[in-house]
Coordinates of C-alpha atoms in Angstrom, one line a residue:
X1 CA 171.3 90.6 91.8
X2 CA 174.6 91.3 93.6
X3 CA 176.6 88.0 95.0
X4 CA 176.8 87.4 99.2
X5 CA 180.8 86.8 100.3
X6 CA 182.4 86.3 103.6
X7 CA 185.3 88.3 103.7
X8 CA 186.5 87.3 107.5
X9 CA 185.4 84.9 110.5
X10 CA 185.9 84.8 113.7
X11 CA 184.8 83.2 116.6
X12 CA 186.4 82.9 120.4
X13 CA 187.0 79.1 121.8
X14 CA 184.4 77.8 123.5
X15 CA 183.6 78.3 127.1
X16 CA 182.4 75.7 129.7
X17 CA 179.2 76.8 132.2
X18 CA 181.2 78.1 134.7
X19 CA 184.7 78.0 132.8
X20 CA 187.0 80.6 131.3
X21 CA 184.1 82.4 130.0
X22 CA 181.6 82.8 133.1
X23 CA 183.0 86.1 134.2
X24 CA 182.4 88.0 131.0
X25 CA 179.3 89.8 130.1
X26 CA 177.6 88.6 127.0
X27 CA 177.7 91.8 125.2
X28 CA 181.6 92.3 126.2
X29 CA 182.1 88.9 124.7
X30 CA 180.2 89.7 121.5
X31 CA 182.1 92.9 121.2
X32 CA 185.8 91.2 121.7
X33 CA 184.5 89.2 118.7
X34 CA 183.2 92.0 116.6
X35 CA 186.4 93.6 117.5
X36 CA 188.5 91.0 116.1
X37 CA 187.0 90.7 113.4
X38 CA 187.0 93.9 112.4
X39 CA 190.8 93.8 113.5
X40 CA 191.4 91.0 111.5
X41 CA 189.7 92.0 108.4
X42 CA 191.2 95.3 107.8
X43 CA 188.2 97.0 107.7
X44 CA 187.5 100.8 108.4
X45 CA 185.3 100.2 111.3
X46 CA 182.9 103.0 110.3
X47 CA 182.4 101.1 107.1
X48 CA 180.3 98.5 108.6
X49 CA 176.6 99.5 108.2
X50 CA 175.0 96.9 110.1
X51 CA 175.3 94.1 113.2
X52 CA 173.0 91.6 112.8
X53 CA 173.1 89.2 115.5
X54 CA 171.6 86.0 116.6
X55 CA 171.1 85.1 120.4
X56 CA 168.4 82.1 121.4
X57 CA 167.6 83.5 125.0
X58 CA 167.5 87.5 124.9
X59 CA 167.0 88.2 128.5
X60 CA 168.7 89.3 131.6
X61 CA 172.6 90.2 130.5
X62 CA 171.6 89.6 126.9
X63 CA 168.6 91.5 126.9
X64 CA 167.5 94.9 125.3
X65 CA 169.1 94.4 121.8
X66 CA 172.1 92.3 122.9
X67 CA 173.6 93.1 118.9
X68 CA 173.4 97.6 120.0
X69 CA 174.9 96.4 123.1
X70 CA 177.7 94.3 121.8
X71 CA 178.9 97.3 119.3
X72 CA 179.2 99.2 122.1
X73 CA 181.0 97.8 124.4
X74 CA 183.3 96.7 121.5
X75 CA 184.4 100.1 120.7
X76 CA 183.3 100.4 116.8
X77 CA 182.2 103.7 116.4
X78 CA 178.3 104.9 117.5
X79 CA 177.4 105.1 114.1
X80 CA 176.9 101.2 113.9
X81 CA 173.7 99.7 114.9
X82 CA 172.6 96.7 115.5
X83 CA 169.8 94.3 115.8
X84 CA 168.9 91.1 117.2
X85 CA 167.8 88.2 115.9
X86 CA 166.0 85.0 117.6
X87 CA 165.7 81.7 115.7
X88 CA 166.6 79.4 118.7
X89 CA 169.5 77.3 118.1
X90 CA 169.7 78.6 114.4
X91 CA 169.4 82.7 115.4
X92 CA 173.6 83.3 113.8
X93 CA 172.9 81.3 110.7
X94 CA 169.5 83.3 110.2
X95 CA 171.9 86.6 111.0
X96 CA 173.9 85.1 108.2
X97 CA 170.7 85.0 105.7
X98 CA 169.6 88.2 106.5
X99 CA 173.3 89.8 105.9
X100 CA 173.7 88.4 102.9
X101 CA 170.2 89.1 101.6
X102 CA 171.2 92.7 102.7
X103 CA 173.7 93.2 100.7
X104 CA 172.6 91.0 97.5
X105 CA 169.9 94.0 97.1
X106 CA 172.4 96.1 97.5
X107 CA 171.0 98.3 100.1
X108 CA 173.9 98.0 102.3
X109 CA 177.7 96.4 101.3
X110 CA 179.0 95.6 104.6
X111 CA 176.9 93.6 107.4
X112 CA 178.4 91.5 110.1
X113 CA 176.9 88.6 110.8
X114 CA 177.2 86.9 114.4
X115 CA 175.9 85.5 117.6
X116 CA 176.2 85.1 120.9
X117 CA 175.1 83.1 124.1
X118 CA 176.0 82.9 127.7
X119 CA 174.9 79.8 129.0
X120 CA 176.5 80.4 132.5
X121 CA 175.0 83.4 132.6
X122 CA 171.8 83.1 131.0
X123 CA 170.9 79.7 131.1
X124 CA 169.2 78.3 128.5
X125 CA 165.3 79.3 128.5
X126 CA 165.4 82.0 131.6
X127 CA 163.3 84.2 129.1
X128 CA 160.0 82.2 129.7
X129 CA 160.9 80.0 132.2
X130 CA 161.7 83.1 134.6
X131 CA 158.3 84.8 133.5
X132 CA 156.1 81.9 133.9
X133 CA 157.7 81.1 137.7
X134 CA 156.3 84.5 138.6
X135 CA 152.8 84.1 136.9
X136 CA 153.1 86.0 133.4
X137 CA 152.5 83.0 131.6
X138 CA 153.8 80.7 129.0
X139 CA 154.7 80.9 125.0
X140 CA 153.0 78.0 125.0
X141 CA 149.0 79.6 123.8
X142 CA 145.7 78.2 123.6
X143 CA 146.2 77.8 120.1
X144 CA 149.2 75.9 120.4
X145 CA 147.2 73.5 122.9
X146 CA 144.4 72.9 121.2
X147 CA 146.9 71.9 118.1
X148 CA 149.4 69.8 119.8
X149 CA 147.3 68.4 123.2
X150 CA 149.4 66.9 125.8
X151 CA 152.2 67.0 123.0
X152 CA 155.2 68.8 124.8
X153 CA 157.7 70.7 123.0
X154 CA 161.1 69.3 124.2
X155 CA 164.5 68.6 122.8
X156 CA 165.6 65.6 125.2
X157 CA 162.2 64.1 123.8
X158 CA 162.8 64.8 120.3
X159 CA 166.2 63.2 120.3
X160 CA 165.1 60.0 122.1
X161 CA 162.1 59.9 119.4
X162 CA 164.8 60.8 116.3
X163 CA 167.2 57.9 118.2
X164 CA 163.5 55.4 117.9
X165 CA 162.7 56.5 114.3
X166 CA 166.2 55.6 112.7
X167 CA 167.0 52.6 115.1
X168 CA 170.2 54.1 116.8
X169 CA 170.9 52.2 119.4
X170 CA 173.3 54.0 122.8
X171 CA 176.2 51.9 121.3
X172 CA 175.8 53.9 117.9
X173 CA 175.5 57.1 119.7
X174 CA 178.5 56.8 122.2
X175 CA 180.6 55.7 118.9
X176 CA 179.7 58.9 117.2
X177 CA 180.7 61.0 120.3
X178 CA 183.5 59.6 121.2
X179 CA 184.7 60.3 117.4
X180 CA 183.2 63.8 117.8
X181 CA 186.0 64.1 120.6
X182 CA 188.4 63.1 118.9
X183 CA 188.3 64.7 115.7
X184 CA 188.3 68.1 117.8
X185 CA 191.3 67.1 119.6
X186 CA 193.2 66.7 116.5
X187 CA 191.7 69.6 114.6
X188 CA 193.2 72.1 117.8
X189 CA 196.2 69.9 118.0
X190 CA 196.8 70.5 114.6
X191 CA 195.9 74.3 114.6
X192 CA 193.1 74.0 112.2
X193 CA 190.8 76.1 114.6
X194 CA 193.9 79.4 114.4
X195 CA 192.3 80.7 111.5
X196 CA 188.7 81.5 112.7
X197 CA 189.2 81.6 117.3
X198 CA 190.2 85.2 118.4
X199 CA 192.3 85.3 121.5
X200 CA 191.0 86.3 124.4
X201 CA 192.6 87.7 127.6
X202 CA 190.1 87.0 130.3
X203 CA 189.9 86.7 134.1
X204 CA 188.6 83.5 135.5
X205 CA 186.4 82.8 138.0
X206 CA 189.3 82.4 139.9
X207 CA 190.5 86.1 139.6
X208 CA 193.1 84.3 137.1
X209 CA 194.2 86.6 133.7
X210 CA 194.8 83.7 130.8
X211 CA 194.7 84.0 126.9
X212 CA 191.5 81.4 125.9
X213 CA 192.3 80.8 122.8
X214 CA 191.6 76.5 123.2
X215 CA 187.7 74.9 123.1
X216 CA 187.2 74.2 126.7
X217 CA 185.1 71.2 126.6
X218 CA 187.2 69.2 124.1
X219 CA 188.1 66.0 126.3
X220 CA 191.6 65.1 124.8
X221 CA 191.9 62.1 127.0
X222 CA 188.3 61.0 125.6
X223 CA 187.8 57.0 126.0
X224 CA 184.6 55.1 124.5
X225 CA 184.9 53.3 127.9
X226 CA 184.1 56.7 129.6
X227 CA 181.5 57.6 127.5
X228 CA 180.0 54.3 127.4
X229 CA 179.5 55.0 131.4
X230 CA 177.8 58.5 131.7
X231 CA 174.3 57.7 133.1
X232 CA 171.2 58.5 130.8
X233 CA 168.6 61.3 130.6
X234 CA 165.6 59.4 130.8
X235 CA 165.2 56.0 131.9
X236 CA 164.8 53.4 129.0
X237 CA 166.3 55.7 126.6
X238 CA 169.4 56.1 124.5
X239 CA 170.6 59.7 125.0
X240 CA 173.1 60.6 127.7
X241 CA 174.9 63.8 128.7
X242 CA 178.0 62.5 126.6
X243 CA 175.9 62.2 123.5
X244 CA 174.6 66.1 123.9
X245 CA 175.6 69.1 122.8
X246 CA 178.1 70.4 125.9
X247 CA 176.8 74.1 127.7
X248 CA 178.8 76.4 126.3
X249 CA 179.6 80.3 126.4
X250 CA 181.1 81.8 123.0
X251 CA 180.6 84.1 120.4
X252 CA 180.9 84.3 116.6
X253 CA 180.8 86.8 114.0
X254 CA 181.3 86.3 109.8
X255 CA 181.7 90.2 107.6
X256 CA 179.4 89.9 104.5
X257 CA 180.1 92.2 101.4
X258 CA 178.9 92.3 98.1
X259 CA 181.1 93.1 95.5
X260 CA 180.8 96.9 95.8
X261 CA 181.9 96.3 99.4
X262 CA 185.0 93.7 98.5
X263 CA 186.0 96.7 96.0
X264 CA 185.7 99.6 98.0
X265 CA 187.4 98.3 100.6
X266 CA 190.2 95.9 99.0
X267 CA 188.4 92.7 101.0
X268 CA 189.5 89.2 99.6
X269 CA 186.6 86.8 99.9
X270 CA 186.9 83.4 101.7
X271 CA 183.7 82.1 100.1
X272 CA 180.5 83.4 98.5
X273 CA 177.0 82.1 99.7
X274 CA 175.6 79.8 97.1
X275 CA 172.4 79.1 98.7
X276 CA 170.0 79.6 101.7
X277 CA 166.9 77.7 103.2
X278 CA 165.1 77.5 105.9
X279 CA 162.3 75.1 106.7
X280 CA 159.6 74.4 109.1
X281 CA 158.7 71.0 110.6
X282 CA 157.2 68.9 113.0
X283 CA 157.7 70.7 116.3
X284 CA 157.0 67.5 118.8
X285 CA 160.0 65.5 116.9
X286 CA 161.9 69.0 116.7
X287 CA 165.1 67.6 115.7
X288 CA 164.3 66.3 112.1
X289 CA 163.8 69.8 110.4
X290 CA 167.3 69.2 109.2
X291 CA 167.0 66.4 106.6
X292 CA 163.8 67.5 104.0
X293 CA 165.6 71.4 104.5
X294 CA 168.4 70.0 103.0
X295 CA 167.1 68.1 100.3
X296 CA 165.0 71.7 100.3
X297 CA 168.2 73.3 99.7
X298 CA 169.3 71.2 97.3
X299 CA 166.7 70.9 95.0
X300 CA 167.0 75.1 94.7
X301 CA 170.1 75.1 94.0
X302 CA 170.3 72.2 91.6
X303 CA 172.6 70.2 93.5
X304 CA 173.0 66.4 94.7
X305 CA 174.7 65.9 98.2
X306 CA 178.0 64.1 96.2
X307 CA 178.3 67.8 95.0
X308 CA 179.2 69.0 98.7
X309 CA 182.5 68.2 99.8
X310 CA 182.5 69.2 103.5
X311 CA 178.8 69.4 106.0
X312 CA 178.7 71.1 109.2
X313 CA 175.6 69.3 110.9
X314 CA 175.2 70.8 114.3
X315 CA 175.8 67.8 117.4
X316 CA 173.0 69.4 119.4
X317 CA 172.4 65.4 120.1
X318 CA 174.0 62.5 118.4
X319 CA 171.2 61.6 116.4
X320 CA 170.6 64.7 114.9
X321 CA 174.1 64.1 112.4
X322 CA 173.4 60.2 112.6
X323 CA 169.7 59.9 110.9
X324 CA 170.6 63.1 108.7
X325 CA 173.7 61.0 107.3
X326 CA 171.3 57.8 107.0
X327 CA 168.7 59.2 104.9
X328 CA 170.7 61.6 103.0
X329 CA 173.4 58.7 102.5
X330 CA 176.0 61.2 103.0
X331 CA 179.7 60.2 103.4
X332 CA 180.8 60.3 107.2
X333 CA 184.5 61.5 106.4
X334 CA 182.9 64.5 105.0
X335 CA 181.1 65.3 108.4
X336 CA 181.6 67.5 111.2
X337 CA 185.4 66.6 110.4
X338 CA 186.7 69.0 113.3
X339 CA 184.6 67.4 115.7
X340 CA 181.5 69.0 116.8
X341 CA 179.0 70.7 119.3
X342 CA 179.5 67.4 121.4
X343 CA 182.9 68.1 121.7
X344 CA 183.2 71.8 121.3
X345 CA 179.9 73.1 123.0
X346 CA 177.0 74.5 121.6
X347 CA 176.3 78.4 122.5
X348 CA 172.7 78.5 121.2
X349 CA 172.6 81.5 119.3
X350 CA 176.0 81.9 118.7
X351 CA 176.4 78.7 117.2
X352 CA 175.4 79.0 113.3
X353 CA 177.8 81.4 112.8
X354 CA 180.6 79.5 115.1
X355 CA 180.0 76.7 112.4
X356 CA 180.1 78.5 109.6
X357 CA 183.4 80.2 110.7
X358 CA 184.3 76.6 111.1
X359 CA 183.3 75.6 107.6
X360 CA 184.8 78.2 105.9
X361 CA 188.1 77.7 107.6
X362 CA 187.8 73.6 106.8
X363 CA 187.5 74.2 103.1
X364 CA 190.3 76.5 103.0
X365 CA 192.3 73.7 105.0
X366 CA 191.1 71.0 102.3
X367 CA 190.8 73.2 99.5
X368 CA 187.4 72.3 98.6
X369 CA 184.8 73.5 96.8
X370 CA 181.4 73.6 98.3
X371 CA 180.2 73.1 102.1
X372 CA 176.8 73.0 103.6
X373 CA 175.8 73.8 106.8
X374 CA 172.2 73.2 108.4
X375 CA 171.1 72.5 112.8
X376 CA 167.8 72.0 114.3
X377 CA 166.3 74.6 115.8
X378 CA 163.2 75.2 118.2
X379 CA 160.0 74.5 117.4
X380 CA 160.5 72.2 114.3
X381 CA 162.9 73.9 112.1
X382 CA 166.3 74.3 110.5
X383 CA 168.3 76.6 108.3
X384 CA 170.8 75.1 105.3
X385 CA 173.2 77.3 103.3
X386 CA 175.6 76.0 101.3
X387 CA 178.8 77.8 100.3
X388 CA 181.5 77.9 97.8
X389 CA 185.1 78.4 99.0
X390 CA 187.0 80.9 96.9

């Protein structure tokens, strides 16, 4: 079987609900970022033969095959389709397992990979929330009931339960944020993020025309003291706004060849995909799915966790990274070491292929070998693939 490598990434900096983003329609977003891509690759534009894309609230703006959309208002040619794909939180990283699957089989040699989500202007769960307001129901079926009674299905309760299982207390969680801050401050301060953001020339909601080309919701002035201070979700709990993923608009897109496609269209590969996973698990908890898909992962692919030199372990709440790194006993410095989804936002869908652009860009920085990336997703599960950098 033919090999799965990313040949280019790209990604634009993230946007804050309501921030440098909010004016741009989803599919425009997604195409800037297909674009420059495509731009930045080198690529024949008719080459590509597929856009698969991942996007964790299809409705409204990003509605009616948000992938077909973005291609066209990117201005690649007609002849590329595209198609949409809806794993929650984990949607671009599944887009990346599909591409490369694609093009292992050799039925295609060039996919792109990507994602997108507006969270200003589809917030996050108008799909059935929006529905069920005006009587059409909810996802949630008898079945599921009668299976999981007076069990909700809720992220803010998942993390509080992951924060009760491993014993992390708010001062843990508020450490591991602040530090999430910080390493993204010094990642853009350094320019480690040039290689993978795309420029963007946008008008603000202020009728303002700015290059975004920085991670909006990075707080370079971050102090533990601040964060220490932000008030909690829930009463009694441990999980505050500081220590959650940040609302975010963005977009992401990774080209995958095989080696017919690197060949045929004089593509050097930034890393070939070594292995990919993805897991169900409890779906009351939620948040867990990441740590036995890892071990998952590596048990397939005959690897220990020393192996990996860099993880990208999405921050869609503190504890998510924290108990993963406790029962893996994985090596904090090798974590998240631009900062993560707490610092830089977390634009649902669009986010597994924002971290793998990140990843890939990290090992080149490093030169390292092998990274893994894995997140949490809706309803109990999570998606790991490991790469190696070449």
């Amino acid at each position: 079987m033919a090999e799965a490598y990313i040949a280019a990434v790209a990604r634009s900096a993230g946007g804050k609900r309501g921030g440098r983003l909010a004016a741009v329609h989803p599919a425009d977003l997604a195409g800037k970022v297909l674009a420059g891509l495509v731009e930045r690759s080198g690529i024949d534009p008719s080459a590509v033969e597929d856009v698969i894309m991942g996007c964790a609230c299809p409705g409204g703006e990003q509605g009616a095959n948000i992938a077909r959309n973005a291609v066209l208002a990117s201005g690649l040619p007609e002849s590329v389709p595209g198609t949409h794909v809806d794993r929650q939180c984990g949607s671009s990283q599944q887009a990346l397992h599909f591409a490369a699957a694609t093009v292992m089989s050799g039925v295609q040699d060039v996919v792109i990979a990507a994602g997108v989500e507006s969270m200003t202007r589809v917030p996050m769960g108008l799909p059935w929330t929006l529905p069920a307001k005006h009587g059409f129901g909810s996802y949630r079926s008898p079945g599921i009931e009668a299976r999981y009674p007076n069990q909700p299905f809720s992220q803010f309760g998942g993390a509080e339960m992951l924060a009760k299982k491993y014993g992390l207390t708010r001062d843990v969680l508020d450490a591991y944020s602040f530090e999430s801050h910080r390493r993204a401050a010094a990642a853009t301060q350094a320019g480690k993020f040039d290689a993978e953001i795309i420029p963007l020339e946008v008008v603000t909601p202020e009728g303002e025309t700015v290059v975004h080309k920085v991670d909006e919701g990075i707080r370079f002035d971050a102090s533990l003291d601040r964060i220490a201070s932000v008030k909690l979700l829930a009463e009694g709990g441990v999980i505050s706004a500081a220590s959650a993923s940040q609302i975010c608009d963005g977009a992401a897109a990774l080209l995958v060849v095989n080696e017919r496609g690197l060949k045929a269209h004089g593509l050097t590969p930034l890393a070939r995909v070594h292995q990919m996973t993805v897991l169900g698990h409890d779906p009351v908890i939620m948040l867990e799915a990441p740590i036995p898909a890892t071990e998952k992962a590596l048990a397939r692919a005959g690897m220990k966790l020393s192996d990996i030199d860099l993880y990208e372990v999405n921050e869609a709440f503190a504890p998510v990274p924290l108990a993963w790194t406790q029962v893996l006993d994985a090596d904090p410095a090798r974590l998240n070491v631009h900062g993560g989804a707490i610092a830089l936002g977390h634009p649902l869908g669009g986010s597994g292929a924002k971290l793998m652009a990140t990843l890939v860009s990290a090992l080149h920085d490093r030169r390292a070998r092998y990274g893994l990336q894995t997140m949490c997703e809706a309803g109990g599960m999570a998606n790991v693939t490991i790469v190696e950098r070449l």
